[in-house]
Short mmCIF file of C-alpha atoms and ligand atoms in Angstrom, two decimals:
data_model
loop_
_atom_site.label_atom_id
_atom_site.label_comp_id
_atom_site.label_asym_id
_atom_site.label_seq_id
_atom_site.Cartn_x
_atom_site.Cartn_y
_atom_site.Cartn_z
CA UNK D 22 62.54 204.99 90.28
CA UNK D 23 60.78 208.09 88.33
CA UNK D 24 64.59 209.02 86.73
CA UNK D 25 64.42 204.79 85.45
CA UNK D 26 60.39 205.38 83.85
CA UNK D 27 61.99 208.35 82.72
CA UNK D 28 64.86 206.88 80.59
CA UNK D 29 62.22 203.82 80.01
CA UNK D 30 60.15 206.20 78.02
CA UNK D 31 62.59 206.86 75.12
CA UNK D 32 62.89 203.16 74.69
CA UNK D 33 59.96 201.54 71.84
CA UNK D 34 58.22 199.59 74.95
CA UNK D 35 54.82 198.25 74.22
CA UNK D 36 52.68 200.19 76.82
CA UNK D 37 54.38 202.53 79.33
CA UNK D 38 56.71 201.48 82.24
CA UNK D 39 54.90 201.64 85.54
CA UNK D 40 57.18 199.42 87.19
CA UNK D 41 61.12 198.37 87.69
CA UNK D 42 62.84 196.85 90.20
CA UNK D 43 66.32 195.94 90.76
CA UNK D 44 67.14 192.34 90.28
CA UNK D 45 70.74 189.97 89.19
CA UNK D 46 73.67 189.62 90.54
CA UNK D 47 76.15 190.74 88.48
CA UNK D 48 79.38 192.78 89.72
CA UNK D 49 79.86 195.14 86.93
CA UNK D 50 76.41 196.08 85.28
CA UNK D 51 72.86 197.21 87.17
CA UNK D 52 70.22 195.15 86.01
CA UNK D 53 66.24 196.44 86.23
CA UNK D 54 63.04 193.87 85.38
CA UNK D 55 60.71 196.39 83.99
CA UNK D 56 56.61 195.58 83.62
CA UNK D 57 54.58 198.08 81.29
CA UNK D 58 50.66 198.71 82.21
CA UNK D 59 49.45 195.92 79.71
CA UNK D 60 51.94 193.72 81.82
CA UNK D 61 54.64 193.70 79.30
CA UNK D 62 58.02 192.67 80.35
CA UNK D 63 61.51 193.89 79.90
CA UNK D 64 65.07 193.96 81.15
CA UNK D 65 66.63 197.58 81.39
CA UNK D 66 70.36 197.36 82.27
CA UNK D 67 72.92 200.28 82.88
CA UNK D 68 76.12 199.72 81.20
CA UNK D 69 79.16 199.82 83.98
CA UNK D 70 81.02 202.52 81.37
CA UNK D 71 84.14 203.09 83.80
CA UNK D 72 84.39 199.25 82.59
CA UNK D 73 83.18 199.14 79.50
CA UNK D 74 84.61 202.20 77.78
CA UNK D 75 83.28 201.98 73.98
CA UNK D 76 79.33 201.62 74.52
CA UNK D 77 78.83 202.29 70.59
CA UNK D 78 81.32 199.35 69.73
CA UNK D 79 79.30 197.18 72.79
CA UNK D 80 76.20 197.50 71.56
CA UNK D 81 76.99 196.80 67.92
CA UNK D 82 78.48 193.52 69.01
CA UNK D 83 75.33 192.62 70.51
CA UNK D 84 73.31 193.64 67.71
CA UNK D 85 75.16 191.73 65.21
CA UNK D 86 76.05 188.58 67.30
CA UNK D 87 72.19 188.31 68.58
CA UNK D 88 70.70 189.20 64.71
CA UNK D 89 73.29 186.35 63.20
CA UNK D 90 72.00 183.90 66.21
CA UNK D 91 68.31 184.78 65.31
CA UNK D 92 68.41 183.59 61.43
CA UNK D 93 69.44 180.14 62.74
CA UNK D 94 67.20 179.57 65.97
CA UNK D 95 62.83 178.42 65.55
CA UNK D 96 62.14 180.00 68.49
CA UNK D 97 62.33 183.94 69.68
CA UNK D 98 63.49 182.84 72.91
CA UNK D 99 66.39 181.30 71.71
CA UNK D 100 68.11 184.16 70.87
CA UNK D 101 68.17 188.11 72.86
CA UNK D 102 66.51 190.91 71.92
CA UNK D 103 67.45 194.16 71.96
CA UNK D 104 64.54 196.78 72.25
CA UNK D 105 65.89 200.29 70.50
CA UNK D 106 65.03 203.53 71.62
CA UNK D 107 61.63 205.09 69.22
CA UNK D 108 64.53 207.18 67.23
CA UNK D 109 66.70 203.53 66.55
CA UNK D 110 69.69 203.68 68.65
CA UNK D 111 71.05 200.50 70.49
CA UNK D 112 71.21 202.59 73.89
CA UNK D 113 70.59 205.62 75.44
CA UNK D 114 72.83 208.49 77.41
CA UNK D 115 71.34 209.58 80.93
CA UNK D 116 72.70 210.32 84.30
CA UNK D 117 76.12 209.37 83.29
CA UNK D 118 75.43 206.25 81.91
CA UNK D 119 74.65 204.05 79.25
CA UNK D 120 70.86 202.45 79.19
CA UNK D 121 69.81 199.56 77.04
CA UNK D 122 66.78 197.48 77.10
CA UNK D 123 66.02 193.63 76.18
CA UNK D 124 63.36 191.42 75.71
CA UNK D 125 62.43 189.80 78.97
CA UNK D 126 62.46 185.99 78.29
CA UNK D 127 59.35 184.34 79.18
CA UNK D 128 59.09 180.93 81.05
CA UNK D 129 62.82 181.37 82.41
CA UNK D 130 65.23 180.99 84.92
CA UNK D 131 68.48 181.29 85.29
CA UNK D 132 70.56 179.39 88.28
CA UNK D 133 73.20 180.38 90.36
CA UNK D 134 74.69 177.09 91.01
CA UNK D 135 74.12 173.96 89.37
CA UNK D 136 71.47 171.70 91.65
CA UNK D 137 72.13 168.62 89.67
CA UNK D 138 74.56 167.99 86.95
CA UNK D 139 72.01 167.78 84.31
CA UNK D 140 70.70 171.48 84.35
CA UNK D 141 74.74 172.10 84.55
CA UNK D 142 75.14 169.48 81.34
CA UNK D 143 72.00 172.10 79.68
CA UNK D 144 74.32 175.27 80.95
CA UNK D 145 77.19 173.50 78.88
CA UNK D 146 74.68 172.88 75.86
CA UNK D 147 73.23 176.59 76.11
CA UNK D 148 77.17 177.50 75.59
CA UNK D 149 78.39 175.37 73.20
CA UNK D 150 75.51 176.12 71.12
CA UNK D 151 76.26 179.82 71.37
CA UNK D 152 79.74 178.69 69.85
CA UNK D 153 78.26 176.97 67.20
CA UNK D 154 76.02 179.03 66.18
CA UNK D 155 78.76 181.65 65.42
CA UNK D 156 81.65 179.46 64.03
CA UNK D 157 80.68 180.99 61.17
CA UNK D 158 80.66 184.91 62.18
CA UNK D 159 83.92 187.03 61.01
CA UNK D 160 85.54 186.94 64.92
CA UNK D 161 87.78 189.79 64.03
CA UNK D 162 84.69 191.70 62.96
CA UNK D 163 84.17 192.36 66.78
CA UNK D 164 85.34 195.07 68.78
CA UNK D 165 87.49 194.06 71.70
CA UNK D 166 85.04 195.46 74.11
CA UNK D 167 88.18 195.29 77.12
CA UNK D 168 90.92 194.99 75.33
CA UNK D 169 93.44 191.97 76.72
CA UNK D 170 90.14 190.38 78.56
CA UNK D 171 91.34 187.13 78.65
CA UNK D 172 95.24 187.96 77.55
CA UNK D 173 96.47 186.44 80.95
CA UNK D 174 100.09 187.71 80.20
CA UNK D 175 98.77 191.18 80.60
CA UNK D 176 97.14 190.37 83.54
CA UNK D 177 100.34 189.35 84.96
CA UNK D 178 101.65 192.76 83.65
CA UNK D 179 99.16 195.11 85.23
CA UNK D 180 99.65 192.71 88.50
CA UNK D 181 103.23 193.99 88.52
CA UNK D 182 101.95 197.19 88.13
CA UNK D 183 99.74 197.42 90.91
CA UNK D 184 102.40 195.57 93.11
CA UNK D 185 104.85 198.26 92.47
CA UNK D 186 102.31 200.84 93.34
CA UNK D 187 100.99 199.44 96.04
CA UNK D 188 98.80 202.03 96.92
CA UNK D 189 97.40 200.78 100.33
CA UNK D 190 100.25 198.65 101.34
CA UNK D 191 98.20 195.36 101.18
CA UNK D 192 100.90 193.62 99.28
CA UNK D 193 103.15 192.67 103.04
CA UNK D 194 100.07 191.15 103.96
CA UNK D 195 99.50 188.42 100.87
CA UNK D 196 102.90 187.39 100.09
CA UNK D 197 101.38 183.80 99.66
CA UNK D 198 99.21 184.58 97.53
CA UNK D 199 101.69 186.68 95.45
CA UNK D 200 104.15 183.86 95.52
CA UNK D 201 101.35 181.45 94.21
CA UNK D 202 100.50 183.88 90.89
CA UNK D 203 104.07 183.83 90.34
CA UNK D 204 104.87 180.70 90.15
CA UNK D 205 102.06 179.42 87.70
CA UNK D 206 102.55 182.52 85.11
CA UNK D 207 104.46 180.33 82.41
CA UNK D 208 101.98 177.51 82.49
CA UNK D 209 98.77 180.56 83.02
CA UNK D 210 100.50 182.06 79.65
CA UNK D 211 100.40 179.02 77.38
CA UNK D 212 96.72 179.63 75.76
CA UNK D 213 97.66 183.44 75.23
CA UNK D 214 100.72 182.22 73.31
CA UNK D 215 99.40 179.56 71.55
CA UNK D 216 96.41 181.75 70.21
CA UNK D 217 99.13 184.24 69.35
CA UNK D 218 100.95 181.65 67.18
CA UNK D 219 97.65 180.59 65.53
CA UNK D 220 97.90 177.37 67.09
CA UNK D 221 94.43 177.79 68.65
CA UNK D 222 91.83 179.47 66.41
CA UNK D 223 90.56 183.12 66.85
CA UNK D 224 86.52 182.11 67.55
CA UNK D 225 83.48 184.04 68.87
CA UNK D 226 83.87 183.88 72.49
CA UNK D 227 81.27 185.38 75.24
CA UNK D 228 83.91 185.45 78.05
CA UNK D 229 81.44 185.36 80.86
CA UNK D 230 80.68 182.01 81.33
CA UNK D 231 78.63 181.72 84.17
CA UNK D 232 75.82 179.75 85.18
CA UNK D 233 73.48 182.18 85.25
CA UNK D 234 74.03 183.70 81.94
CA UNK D 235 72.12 181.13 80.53
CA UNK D 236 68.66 181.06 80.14
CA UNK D 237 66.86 177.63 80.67
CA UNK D 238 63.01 176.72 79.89
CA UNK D 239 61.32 177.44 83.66
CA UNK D 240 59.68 173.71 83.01
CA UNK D 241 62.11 171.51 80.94
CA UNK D 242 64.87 173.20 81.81
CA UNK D 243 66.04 172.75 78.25
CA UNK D 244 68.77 175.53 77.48
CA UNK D 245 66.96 178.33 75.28
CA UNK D 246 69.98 181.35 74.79
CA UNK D 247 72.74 183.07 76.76
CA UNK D 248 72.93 186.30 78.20
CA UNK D 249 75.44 189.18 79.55
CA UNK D 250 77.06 189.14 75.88
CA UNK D 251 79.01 192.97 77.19
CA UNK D 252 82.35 190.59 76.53
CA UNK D 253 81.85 188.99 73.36
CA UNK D 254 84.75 189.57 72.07
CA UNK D 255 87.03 187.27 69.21
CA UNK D 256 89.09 184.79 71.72
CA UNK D 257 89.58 181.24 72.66
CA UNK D 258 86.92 178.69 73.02
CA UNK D 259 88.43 177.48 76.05
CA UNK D 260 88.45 180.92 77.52
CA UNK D 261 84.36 180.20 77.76
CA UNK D 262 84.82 176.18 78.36
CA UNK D 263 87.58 176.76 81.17
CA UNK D 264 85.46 180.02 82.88
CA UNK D 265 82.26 177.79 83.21
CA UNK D 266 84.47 174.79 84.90
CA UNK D 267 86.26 177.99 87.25
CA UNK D 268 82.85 179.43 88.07
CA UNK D 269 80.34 176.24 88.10
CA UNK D 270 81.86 173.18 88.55
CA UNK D 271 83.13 174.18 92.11
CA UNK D 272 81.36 173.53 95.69
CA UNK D 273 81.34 176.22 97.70
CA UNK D 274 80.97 180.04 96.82
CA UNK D 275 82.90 182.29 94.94
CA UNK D 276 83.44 184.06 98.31
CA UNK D 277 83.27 181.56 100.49
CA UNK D 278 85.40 182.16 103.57
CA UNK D 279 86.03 178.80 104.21
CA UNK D 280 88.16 177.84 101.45
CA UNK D 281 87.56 173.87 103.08
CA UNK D 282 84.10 174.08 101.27
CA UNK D 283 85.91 175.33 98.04
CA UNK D 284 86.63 171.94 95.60
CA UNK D 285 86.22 170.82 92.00
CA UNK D 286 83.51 168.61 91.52
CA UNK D 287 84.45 166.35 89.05
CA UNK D 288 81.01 165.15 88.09
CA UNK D 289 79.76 168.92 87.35
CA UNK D 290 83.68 169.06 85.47
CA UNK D 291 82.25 165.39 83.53
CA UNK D 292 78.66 167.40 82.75
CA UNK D 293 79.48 170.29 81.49
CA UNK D 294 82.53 168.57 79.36
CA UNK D 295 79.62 166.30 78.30
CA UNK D 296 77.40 168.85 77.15
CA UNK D 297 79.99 171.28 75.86
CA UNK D 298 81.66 168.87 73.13
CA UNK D 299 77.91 167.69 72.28
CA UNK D 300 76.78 170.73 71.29
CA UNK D 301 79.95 172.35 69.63
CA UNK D 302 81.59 169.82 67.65
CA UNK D 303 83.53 171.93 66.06
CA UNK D 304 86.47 172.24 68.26
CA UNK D 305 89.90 171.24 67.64
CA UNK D 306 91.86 168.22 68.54
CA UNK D 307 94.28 170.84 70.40
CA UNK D 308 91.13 172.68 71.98
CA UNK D 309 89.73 169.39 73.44
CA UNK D 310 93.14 168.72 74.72
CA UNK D 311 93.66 171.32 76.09
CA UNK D 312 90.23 171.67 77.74
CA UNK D 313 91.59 170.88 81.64
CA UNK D 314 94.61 174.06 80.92
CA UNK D 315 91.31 176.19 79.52
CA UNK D 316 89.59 175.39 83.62
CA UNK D 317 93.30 175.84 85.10
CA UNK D 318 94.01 178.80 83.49
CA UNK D 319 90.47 180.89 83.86
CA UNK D 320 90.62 179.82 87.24
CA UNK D 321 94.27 181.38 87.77
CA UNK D 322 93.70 184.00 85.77
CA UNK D 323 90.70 185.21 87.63
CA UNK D 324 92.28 184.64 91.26
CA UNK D 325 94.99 186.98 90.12
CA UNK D 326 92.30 189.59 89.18
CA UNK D 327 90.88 189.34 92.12
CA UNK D 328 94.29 189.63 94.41
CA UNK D 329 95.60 193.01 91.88
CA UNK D 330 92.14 194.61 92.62
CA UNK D 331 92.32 194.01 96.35
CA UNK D 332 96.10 195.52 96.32
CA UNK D 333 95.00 198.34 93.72
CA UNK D 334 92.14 199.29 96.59
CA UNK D 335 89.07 197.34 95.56
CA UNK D 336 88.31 199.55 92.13
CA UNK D 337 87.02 196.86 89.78
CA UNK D 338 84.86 194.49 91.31
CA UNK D 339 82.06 195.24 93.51
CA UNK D 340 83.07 194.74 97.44
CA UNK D 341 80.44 193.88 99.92
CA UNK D 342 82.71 193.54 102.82
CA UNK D 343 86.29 193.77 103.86
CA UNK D 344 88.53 191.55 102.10
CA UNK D 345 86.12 190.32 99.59
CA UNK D 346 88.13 190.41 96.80
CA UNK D 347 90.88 188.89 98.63
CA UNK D 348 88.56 186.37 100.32
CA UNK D 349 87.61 185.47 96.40
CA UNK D 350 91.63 185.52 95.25
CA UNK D 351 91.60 182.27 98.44
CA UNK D 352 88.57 180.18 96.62
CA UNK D 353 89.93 180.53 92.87
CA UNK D 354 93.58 179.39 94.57
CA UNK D 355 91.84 176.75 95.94
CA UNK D 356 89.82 175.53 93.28
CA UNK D 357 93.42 176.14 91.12
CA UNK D 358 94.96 173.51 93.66
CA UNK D 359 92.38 170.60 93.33
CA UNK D 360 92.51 171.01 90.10
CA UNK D 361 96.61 170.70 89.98
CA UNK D 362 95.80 167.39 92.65
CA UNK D 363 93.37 166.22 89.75
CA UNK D 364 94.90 166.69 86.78
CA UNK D 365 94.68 163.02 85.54
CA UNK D 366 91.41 162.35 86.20
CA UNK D 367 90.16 165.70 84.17
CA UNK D 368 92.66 164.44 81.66
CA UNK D 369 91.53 161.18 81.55
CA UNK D 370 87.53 162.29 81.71
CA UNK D 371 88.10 164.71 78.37
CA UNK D 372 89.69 161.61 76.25
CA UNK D 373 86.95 159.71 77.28
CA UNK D 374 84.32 161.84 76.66
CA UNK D 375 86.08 162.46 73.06
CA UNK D 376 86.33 159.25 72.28
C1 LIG O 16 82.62 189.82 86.59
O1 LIG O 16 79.82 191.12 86.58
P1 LIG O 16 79.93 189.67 86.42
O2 LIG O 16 79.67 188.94 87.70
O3 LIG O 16 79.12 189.16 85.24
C2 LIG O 16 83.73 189.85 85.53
C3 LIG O 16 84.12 188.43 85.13
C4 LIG O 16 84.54 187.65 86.36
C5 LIG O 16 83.39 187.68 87.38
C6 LIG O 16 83.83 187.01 88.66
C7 LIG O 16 83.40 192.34 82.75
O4 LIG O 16 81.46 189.31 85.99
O5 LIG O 16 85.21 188.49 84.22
O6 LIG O 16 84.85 186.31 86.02
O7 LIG O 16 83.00 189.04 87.69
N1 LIG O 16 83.28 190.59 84.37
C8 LIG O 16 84.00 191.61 83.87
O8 LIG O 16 82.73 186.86 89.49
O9 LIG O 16 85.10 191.92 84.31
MG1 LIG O 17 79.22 189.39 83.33
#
């Protein structure tokens, strides 16, 4: 706590920290809601930098991608807010890590699962905004803040990897799971190639899709900006379409045990669709196509994360138990499986809904 007021102090607060407490859920970053004695509010994060290796290129993403998003919004709270440090820098070096603060947003929440589909619909809209709102930044501008993020055919690569290694000799025990990465890789690999070709445009993509990096209005629960921008990064519209379906439009928990509980629910997959194409009309005929592949393939993609992690020896992603990443590799095959059993009906909802 005093080494956090410590770091808070080089940071252009109004007032002086005199509180911070842990809070989020994240697996990657540590995220700290500060209060300043006159009751000021901000959000101090530490950057994960064994993740995120280039802080400097980080931060000045975020600093141009909020900056271009707050010369088109009425509102502050539409659009992040980085507080610098009282010499100007975007973050600041202590105890290892990289420190950064924000401007808490007022009169928000964020969810961690969609209640009803209509605050998921406003998730979609909060999104699709974002898109919108920067069709008309330079993507390549960006630095690739993980390189290959979302290149799935390097995921499959550094799978191989790992499985070669096999450090811990998990691999005997999760031959099914293996065998089901390896037999989706050609269809996992078509949005990587067809990006590569130019077939799908290079956009502004935040990567991270998840519910609860949006922020919605605490009364109307209206969508007001989106948050955890560490992976902006140029990519695929679908990469953020198809990670919101993956992460969202599912029943059960990304670690849910009981992969029974684990299914696509087709009227969050109809909402967010909805509110997605509403508020980013810019896509593609191809993109909106394509927009069941986009859930199939972040979906995939993200299962086989999980499963290399759990053979590498649990490295990446934060484990709370044994198994957990494997238990999360199950849901993601699951969820990868209805959708496979419902491809024509999240075909047929996209034409409709672009009709
Ligand atoms: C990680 O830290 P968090 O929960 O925002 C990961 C995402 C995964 C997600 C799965 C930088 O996100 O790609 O989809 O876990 N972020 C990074 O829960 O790897
Ligand atoms: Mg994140």
């Amino acid at each position: 706590m005093n080494d956090l007021i410590q770091i808070l102090s080089v940071f252009a607060l109004s007032g002086n920290a005199v509180r911070c407490e842990k809070t989020g859920e994240g697996h990657i970053n540590c995220t700290y809601l500060v209060q300043t004695d006159n009751g000021t509010k901000y959000i101090l994060q530490r950057i994960n930098t064994a993740v995120f290796k280039d802080p400097v290129g980080l931060m000045n993403n975020i600093a141009a991608v909020t900056a271009h998003i707050a010369n088109k919004v009425a509102s502050p709270r539409e659009a992040l807010h980085i507080i610098k440090t009282k010499d100007g820098q975007l973050f600041y070096t202590a105890m290892g890590s990289a420190w950064r603060v924000f401007d808490y947003v007022y009169d928000s929440i964020c969810l961690q699962s969609p209640d009803t589909a209509a605050d998921f619909y406003e998730s979609a809209v909060g999104f699709g905004t974002f898109s919108q709102q920067l069709l008309d930044f330079p993507a390549d501008s960006l630095s690739e803040t993980i390189p290959n993020f979302h290149n799935t055919p390097d995921r499959y690569r550094i799978f191989r990897e790992v499985l070669a290694r096999d450090p811990l000799g998990r691999a005997a025990g999760v031959q099914a799971e293996i065998e089901f990465m390896l037999a989706r890789e050609e269809q996992a690999s078509r949005i990587t190639r067809l990006l590569e070709n130019k077939q799908l445009p290079l956009r502004v993509t935040h990567n991270d899709t998840k519910l609860s990096n949006v922020m919605l209005d605490a009364s109307t629960h209206k969508a007001l900006c989106v948050i955890d921008l560490d992976t902006v990064m140029p990519g695929s519209a679908l990469f953020d379409y198809g990670d919101a379906i993956r992460s969202s439009a599912a029943s059960g928990r990304e670690d849910d045990r009981d992969t029974s509980r684990v299914n696509l629910r087709l009227d969050m997959f109809r909402a967010f669709t909805e509110g997605y194409l509403r508020a980013c009309p810019g896509l593609t005929e191809l993109e909106k196509e394509l927009m069941p592949l986009g859930a199939f393939t972040m979906t995939l993609e993200c299962g086989l994360r999980f499963l290399t992690d759990y053979i590498d020896g649990d490295h990446y992603f934060a484990v709370h138990r044994e198994g957990h990443n494997l238990d999360r590799c199950r849901t993601q095959m699951k969820l990868v499986t209805d959708m496979e059993d419902n491809w024509q009906q999240m075909c047929d909802i996209v034409k409709e809904l672009c009709k």
